[in-house]
Coordinates of C-alpha atoms (C1' of nucleotides) in Angstrom, one line a residue:
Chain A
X1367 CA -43.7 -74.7 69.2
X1368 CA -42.3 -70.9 69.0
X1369 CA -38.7 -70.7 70.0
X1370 CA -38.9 -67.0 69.9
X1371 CA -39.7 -67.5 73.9
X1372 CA -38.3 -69.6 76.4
X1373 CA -40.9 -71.6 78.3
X1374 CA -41.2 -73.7 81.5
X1375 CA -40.9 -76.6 79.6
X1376 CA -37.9 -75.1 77.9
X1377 CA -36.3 -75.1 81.4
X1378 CA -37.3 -78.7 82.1
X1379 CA -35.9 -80.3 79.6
X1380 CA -32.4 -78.7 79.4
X1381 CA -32.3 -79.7 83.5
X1382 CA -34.4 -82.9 83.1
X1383 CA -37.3 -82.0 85.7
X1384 CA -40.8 -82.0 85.7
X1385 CA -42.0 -78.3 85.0
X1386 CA -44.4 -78.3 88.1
X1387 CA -40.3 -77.9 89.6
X1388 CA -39.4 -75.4 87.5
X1389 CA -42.7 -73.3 88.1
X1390 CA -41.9 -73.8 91.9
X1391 CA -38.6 -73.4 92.1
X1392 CA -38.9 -69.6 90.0
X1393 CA -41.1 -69.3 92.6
X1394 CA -38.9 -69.6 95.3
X1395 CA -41.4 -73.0 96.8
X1396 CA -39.8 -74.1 100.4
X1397 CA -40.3 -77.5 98.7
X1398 CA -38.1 -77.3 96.5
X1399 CA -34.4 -78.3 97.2
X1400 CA -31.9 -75.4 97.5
X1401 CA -29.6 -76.6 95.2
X1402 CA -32.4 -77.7 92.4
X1403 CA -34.1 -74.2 93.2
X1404 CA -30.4 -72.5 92.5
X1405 CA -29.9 -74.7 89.0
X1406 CA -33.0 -74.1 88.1
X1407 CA -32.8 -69.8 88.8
X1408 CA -29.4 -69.6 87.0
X1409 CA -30.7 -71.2 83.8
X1410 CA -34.3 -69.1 83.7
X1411 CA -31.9 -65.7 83.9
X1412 CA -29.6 -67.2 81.7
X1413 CA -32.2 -67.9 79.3
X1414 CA -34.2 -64.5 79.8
X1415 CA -37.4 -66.6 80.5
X1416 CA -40.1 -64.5 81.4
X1417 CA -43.6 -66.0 82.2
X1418 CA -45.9 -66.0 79.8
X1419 CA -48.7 -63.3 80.8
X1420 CA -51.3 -64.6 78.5
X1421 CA -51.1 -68.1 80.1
X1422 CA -51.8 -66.4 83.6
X1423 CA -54.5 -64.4 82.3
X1424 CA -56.2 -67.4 80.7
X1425 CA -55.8 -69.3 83.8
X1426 CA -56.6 -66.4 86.1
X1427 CA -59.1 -64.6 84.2
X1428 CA -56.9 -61.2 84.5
X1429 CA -55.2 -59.2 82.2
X1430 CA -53.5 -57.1 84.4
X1431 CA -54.6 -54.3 81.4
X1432 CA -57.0 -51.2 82.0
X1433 CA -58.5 -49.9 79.1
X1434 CA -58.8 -45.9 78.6
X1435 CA -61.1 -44.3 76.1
X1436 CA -61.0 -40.9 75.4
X1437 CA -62.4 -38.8 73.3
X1438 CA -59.3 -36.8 71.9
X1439 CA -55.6 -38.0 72.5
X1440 CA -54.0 -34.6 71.5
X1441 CA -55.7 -32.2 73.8
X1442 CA -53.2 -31.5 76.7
X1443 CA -56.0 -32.3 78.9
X1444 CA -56.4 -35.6 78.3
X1445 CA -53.0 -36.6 77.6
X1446 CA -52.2 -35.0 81.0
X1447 CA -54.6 -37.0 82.4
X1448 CA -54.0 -40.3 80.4
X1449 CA -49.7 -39.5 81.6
X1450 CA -51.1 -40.0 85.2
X1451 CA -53.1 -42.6 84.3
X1452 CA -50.3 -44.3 82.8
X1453 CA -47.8 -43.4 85.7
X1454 CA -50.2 -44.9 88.6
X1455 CA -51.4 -47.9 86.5
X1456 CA -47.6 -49.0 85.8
X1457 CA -46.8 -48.7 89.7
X1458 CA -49.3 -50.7 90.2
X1459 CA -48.2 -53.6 87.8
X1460 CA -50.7 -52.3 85.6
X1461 CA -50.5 -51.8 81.3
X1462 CA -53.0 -49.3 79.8
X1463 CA -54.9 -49.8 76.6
X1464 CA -55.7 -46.7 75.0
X1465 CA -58.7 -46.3 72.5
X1466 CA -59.6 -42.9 71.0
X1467 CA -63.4 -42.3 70.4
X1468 CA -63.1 -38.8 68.6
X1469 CA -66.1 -37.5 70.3
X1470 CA -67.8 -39.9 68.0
X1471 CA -71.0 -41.8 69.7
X1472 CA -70.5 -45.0 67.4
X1473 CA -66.6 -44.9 68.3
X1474 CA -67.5 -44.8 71.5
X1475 CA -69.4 -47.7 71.2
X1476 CA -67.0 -49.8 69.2
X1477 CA -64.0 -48.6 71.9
X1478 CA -66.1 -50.1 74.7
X1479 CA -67.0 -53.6 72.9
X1480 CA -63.2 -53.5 71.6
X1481 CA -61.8 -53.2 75.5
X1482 CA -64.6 -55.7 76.8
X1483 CA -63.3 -58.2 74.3
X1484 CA -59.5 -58.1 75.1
X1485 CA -60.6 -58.7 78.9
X1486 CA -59.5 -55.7 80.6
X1487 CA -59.6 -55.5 84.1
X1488 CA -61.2 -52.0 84.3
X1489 CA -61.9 -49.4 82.2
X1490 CA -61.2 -45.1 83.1
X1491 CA -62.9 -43.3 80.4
X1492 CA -64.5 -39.8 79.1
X1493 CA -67.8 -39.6 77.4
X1494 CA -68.2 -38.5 74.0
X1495 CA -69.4 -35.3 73.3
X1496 CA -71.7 -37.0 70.6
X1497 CA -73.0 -38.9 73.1
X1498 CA -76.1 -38.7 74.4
X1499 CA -78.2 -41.8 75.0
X1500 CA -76.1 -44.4 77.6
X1501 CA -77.3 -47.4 77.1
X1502 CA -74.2 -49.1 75.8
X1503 CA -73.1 -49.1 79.5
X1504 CA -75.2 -52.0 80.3
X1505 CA -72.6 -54.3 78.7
X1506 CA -70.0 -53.0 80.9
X1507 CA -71.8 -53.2 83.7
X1508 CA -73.1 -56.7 83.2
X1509 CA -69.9 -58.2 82.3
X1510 CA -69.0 -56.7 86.1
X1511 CA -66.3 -54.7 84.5
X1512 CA -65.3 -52.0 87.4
X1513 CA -65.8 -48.4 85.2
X1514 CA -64.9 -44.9 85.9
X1515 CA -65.7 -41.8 84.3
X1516 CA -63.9 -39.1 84.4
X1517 CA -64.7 -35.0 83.5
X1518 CA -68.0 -35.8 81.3
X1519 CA -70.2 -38.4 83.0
X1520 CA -73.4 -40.2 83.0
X1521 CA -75.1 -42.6 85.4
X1522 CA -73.4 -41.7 88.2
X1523 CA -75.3 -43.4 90.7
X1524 CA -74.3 -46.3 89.4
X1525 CA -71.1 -45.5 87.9
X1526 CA -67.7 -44.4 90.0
X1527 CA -66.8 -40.7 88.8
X1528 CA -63.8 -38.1 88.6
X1529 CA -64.8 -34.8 88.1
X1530 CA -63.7 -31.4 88.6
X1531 CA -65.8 -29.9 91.6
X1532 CA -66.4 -26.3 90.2
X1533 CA -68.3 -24.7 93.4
X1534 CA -65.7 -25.9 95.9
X1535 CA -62.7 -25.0 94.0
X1536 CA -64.7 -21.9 93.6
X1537 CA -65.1 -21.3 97.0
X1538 CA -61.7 -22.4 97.9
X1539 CA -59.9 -20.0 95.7
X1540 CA -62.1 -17.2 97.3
X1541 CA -61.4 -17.9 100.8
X1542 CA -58.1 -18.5 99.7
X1543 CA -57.6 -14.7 98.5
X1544 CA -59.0 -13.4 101.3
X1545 CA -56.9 -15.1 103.6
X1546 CA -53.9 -13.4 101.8
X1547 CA -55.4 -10.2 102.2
X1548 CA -57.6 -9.2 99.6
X1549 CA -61.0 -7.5 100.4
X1550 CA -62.4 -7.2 96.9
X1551 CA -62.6 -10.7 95.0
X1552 CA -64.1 -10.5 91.2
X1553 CA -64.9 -13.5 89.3
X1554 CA -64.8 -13.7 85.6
X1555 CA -67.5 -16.2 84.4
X1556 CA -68.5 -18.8 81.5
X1557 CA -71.1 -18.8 79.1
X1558 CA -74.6 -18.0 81.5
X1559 CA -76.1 -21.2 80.5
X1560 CA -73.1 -23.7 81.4
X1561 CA -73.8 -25.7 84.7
X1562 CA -69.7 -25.0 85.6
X1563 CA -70.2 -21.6 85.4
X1564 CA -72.9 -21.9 87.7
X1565 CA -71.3 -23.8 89.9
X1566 CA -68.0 -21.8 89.7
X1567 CA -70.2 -18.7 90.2
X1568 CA -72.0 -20.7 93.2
X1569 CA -68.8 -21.1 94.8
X1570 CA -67.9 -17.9 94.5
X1571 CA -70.8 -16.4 96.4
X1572 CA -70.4 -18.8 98.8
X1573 CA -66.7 -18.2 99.5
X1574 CA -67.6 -14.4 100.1
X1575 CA -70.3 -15.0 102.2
X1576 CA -68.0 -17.6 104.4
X1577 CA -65.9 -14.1 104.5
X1578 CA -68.2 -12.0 105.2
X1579 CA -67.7 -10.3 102.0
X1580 CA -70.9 -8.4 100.3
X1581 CA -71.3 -9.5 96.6
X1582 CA -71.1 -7.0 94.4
X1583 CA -72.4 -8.0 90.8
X1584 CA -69.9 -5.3 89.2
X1585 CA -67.1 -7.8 90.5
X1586 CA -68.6 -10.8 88.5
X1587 CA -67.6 -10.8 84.6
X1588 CA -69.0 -12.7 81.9
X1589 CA -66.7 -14.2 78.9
X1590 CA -66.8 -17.3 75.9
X1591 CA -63.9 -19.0 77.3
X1592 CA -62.4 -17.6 74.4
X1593 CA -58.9 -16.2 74.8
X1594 CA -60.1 -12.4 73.4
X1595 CA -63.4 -12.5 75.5
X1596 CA -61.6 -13.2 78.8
X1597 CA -59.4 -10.6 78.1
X1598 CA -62.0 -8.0 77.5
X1599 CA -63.4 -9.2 80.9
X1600 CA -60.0 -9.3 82.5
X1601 CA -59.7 -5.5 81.3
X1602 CA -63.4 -4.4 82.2
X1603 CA -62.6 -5.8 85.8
X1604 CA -58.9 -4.3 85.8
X1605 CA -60.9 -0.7 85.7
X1606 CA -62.2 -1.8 88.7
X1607 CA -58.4 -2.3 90.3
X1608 CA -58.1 -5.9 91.0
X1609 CA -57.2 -8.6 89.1
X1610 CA -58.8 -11.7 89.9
X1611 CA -58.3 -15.2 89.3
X1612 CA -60.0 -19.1 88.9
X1613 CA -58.6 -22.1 89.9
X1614 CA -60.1 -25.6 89.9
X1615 CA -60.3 -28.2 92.1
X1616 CA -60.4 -32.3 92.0
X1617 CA -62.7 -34.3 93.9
X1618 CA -63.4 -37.9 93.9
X1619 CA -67.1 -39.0 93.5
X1620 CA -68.0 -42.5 94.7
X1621 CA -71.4 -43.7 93.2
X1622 CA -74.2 -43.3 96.0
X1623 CA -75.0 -47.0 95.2
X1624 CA -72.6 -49.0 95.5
Chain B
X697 CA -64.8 -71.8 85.9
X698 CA -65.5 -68.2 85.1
X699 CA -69.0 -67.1 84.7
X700 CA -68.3 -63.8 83.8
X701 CA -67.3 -64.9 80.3
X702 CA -68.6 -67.4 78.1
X703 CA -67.1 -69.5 76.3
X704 CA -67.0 -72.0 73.3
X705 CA -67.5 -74.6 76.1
X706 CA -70.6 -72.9 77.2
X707 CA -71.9 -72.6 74.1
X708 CA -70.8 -76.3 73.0
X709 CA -73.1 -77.8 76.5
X710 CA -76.1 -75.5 76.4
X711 CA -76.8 -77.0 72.5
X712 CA -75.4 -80.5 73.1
X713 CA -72.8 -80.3 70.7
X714 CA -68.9 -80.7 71.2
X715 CA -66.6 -77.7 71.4
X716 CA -64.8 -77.8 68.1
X717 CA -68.4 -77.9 66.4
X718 CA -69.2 -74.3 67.8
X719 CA -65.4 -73.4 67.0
X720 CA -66.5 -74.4 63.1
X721 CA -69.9 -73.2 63.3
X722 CA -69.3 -69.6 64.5
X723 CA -66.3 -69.3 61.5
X724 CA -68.2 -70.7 58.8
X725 CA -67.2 -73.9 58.3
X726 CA -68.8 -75.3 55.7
X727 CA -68.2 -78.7 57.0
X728 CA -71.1 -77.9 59.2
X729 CA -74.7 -78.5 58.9
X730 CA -76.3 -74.7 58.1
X731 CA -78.7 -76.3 60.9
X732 CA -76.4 -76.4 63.6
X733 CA -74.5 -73.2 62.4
X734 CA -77.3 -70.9 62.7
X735 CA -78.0 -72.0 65.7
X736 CA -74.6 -71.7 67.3
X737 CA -74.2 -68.2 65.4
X738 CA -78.2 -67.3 67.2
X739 CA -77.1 -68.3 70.7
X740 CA -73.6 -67.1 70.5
X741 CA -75.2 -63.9 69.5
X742 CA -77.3 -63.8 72.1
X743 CA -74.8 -65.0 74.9
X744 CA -72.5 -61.9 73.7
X745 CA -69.7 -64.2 73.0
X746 CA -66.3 -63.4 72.3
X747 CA -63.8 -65.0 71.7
X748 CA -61.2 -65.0 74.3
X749 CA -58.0 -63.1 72.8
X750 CA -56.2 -64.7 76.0
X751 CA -56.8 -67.7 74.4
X752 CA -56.1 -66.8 71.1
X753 CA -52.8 -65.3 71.7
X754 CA -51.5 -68.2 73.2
X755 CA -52.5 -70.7 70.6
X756 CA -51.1 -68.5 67.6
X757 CA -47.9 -66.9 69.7
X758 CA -49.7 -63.6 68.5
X759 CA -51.0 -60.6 70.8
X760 CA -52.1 -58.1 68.0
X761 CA -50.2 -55.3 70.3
X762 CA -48.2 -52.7 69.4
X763 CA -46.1 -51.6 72.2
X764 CA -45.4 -47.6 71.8
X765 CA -43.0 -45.9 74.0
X766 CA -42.2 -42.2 74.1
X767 CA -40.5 -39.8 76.5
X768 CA -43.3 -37.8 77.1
X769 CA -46.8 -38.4 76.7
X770 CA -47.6 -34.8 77.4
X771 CA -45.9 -32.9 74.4
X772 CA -48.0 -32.3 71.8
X773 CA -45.6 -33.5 69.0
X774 CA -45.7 -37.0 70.9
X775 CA -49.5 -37.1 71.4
X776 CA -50.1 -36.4 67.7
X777 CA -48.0 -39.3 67.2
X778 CA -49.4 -41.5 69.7
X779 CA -53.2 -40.3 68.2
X780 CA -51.8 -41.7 64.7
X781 CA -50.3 -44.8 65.5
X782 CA -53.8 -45.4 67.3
X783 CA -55.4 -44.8 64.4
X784 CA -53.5 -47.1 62.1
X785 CA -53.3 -49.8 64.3
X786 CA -57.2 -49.8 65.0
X787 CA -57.7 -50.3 61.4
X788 CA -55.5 -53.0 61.2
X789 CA -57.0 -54.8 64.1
X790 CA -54.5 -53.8 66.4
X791 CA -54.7 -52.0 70.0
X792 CA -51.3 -50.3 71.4
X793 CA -50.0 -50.7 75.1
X794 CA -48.3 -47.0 75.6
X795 CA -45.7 -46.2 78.2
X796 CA -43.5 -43.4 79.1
X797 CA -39.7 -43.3 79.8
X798 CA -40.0 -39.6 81.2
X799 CA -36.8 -39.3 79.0
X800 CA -35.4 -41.4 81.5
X801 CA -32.6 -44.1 80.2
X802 CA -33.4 -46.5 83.1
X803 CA -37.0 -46.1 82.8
X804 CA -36.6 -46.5 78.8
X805 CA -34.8 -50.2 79.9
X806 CA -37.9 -51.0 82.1
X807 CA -39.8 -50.3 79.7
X808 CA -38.9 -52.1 77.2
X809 CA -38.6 -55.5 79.0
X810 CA -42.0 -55.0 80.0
X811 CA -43.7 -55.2 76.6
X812 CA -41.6 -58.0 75.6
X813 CA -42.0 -59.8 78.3
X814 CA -45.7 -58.7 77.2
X815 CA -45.2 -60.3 74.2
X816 CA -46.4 -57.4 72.2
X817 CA -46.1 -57.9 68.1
X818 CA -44.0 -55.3 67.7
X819 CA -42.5 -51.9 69.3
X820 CA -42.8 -48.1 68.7
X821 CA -40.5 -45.6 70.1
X822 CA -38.6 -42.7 70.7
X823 CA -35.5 -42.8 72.4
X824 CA -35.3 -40.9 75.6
X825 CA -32.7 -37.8 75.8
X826 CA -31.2 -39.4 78.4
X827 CA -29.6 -42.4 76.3
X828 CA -26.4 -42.8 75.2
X829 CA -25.9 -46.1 75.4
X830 CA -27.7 -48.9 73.1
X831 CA -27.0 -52.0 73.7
X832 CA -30.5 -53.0 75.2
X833 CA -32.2 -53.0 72.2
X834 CA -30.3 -56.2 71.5
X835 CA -32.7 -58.1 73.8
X836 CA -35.5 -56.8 71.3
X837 CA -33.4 -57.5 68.1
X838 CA -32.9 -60.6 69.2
X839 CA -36.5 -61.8 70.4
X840 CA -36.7 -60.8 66.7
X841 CA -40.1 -58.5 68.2
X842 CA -40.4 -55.9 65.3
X843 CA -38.6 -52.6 66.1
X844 CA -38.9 -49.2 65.1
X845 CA -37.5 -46.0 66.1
X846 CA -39.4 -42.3 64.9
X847 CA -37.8 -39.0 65.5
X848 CA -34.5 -39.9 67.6
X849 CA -33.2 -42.6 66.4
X850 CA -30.1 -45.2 66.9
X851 CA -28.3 -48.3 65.2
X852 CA -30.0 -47.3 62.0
X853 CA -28.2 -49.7 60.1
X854 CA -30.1 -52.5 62.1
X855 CA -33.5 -50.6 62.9
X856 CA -36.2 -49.2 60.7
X857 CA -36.5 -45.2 61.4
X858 CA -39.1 -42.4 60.7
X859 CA -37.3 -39.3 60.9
X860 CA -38.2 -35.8 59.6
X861 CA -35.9 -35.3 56.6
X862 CA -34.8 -32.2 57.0
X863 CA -32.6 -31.5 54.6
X864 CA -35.3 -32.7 51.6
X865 CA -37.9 -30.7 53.3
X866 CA -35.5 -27.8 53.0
X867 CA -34.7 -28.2 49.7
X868 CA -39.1 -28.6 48.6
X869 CA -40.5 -25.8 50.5
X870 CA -37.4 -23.3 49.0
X871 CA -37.7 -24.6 45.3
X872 CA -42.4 -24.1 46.7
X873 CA -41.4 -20.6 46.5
X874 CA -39.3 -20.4 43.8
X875 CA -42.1 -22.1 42.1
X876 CA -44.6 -19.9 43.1
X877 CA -42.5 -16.6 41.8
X878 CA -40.4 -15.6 44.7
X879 CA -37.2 -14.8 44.3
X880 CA -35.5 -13.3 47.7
X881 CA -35.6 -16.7 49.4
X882 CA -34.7 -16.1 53.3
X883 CA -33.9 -18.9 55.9
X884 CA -34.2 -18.7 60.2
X885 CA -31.8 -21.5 61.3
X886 CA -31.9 -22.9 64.8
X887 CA -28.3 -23.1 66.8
X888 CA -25.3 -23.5 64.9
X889 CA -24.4 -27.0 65.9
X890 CA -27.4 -28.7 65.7
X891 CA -27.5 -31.8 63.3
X892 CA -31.1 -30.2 61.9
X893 CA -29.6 -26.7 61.3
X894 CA -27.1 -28.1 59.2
X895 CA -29.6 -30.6 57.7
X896 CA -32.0 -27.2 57.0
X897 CA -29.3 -25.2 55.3
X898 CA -27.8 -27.8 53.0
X899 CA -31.1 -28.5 51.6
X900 CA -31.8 -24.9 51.8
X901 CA -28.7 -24.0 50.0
X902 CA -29.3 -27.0 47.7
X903 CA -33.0 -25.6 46.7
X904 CA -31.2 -22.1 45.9
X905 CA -28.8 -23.6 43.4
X906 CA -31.6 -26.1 42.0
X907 CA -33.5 -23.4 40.9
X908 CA -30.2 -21.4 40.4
X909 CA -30.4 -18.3 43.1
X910 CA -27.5 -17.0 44.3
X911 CA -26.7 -17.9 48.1
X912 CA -27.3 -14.7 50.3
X913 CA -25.9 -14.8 53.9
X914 CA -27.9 -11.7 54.6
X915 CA -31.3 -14.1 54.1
X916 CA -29.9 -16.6 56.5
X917 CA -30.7 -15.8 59.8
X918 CA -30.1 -17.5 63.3
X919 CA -32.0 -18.2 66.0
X920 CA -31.8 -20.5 69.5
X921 CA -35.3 -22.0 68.5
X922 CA -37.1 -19.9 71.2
X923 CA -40.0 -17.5 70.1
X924 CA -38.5 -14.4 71.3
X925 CA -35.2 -15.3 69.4
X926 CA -37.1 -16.8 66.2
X927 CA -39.2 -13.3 66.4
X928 CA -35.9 -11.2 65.8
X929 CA -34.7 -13.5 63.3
X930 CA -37.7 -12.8 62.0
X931 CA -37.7 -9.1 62.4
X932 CA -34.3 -8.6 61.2
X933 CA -35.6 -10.4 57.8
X934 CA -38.6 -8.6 57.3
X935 CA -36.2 -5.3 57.2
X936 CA -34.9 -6.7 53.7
X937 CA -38.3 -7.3 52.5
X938 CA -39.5 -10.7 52.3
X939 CA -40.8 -13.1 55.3
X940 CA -39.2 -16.6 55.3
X941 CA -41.1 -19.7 56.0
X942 CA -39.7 -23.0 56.7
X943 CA -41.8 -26.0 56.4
X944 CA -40.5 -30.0 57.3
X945 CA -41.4 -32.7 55.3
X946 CA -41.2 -36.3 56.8
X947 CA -39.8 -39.3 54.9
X948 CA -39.3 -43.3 56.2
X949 CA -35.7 -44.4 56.1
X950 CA -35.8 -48.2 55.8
X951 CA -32.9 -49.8 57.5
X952 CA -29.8 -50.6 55.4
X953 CA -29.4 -54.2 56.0
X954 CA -33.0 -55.7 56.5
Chain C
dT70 C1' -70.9 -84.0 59.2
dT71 C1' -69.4 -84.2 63.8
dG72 C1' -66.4 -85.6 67.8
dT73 C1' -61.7 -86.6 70.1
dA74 C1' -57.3 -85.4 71.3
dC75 C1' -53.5 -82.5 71.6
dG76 C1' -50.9 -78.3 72.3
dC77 C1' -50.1 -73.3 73.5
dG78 C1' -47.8 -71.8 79.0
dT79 C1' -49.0 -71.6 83.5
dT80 C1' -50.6 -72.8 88.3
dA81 C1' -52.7 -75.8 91.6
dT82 C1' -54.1 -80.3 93.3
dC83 C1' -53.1 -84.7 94.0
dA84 C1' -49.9 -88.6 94.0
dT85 C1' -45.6 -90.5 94.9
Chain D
dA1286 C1' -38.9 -83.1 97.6
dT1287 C1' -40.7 -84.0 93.0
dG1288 C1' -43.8 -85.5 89.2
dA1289 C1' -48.1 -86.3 86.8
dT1290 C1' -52.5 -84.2 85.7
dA1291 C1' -56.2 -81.0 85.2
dA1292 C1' -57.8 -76.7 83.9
dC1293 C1' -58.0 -71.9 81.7
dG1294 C1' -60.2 -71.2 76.0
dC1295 C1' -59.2 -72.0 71.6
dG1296 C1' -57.9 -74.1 66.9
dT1297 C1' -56.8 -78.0 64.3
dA1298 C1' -55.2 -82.6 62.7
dC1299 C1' -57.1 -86.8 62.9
dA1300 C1' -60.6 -90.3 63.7
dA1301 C1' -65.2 -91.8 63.1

DNA sequence: TTGTACGCGTTATCAT
DNA sequence: ATGATAACGCGTACAA
């Protein structure tokens, strides 16, 4: 018996009543007399009681917990992301269990079975960078544990994903200048081979056109991502009189089968 | 009757045996027939079975959580922190439970009470800059839930601290460069009344005499922390000849009366 | 060697 | 209006 926490039966005793009452009575039960309810109230706040969450989740099967995995817990964009995860999930009487797969494929793995086995009610994570072949996924999705991936994902027919949506941000930001005025939009690019910067690019050309705005290939820039080579490009285009700029936006991808 | 899990009971029907023979069989017992325990141990196996934590938790009054609360998740100094204590506490069979008290005092309270009444092992945090006041930690102190404090820090006497020791790392990196030949030994303090620029210059001053250098207030140089102010500091310093560097050390302060 | 029974804290069902 | 009991999944002292 711990006496580090105060239990129902705690309660019962010290007011000599089943602990079926107490439960009801915390409970605020209609069936349970006013005056029994009250006695019963005054103690449990006296005595801090709290219930028990493990008890509920054994009897409910629910851990009010959501699992997060990701692959890097220092970059600002994922503890960004896991802040907001944490921020939503606690208004929603929600705790988040964080697991950290340092791009590693057999982290990844062992995150996954880690979460599954503590019972959490859902899991939001990020693929590996390492990772490559998916498999591993059929656990989760067997044990019926709802899954989301977020930024880098995989399956997404039958997974739920949260990704950036390169082209239409893209697009948007386009229209967006020429609505405030500006006739000549540039775009300074990724690395050729990446699928955002094709999207982003994609967007892009199909922002002007919405404008009825020529593209004009001197406008588009190429850089690493690295700091020096997007200034370089930020300079090339500055020749050319405007600056431009990139923004992204967020869209929420369901999985096509449900 | 959840069939999303199985369990011993599961196990115990499908091979017409009793529940605590599984239990046994899948830890070894050698009580058991090696018969029976291979077999439990093949169909567990193939049944993915886990043991229920839930379960676990209840029986042994033990979560194997480590609630972690900073107040900021954001910050890089508190995601590096967070990425560690992740780290240690997956080695040691431990998961953490983060949440954020947005340097919020009330929001500090709530979240507190939530892992305990989480029943978490034992607590990590950072006190908010809002606090002042410190009398809900005696609700943890007195659940008797393992407390400590890193980087702000209160009621030392009755909590264990990690704190960056400023004043010893002061006094190393100063005697470093004697050590390694220098001689002209320069300091950039932050703001005057700051506990750490005190801390810095004592063991600043303290490393001078050690390796017996006179104390030059033209090598001790002021700044209010921010780069542009730390880059005249600096500046101003490199006019006399030699560029200061400040490293901080980090030391764990056990508490007083344990 | 294996099974039975109890307890952990809670809720729900069924009696009273 | 209240109490006894079963069930959630597990470990273990005790019985066989």
């Amino acid at each position: 018996m711990s006496k580090r926490h105060v239990s129902l039966k705690t309660i019962a005793q010290a007011l000599n009543v089943s602990m079926s009452t107490v439960s009801r009575a915390l409970r605020n039960h209609p069936d349970i007399g006013p005056e029994v309810t009250r006695k019963v109230q005054e103690l449990a706040r006296e005595l801090q009681y709290t219930p028990n969450p493990l008890a509920i989740g054994l009897l409910k099967d629910k851990t009010n917990t959501i699992g997060v995995i990701v692959p890097d817990l220092v970059t600002y964009f994922f503890s960004s992301i896991i802040s907001g995860i944490e921020s939503m999930a606690n208004e929603h009487g929600y705790h988040i269990v964080i697991r950290c797969s340092y791009e590693s494929y057999d982290k990844e793995k062992e995150c996954l079975q880690d979460l599954l086995r503590l019972r959490v009610d859902g899991i939001i994570m990020c693929l590996a960078q390492e990772t490559q072949d998916y498999t591993h996924f059929d656990t989760v999705l067997e044990s019926e544990t709802p899954l989301v991936f977020f930024d880098r994902v995989c399956r997404s027919n039958e997974v739920a994903t949260v990704v950036v949506d390169n082209q239409e941000a893209a697009r948007r930001i386009t229209r967006h200048f020429f609505e405030s005025g500006y006739r000549r939009i540039a775009h300074i690019a990724g690395p050729a081979q990446l699928n955002i910067t094709r999207e982003r690019i994609e967007g892009y050309k199909q922002g002007l056109a919405e404008c009825n705005l020529p593209f004009d290939a001197n406008l588009l820039a190429y850089c690493d991502l690295s700091i020096a080579s997007a200034t370089a490009a930020t300079q090339q285009l500055l020749a050319l009189a405007t600056p431009p700029m990139l923004f992204s936006g967020l869209m929420i991808r369901r999985p096509s089968r449900p």
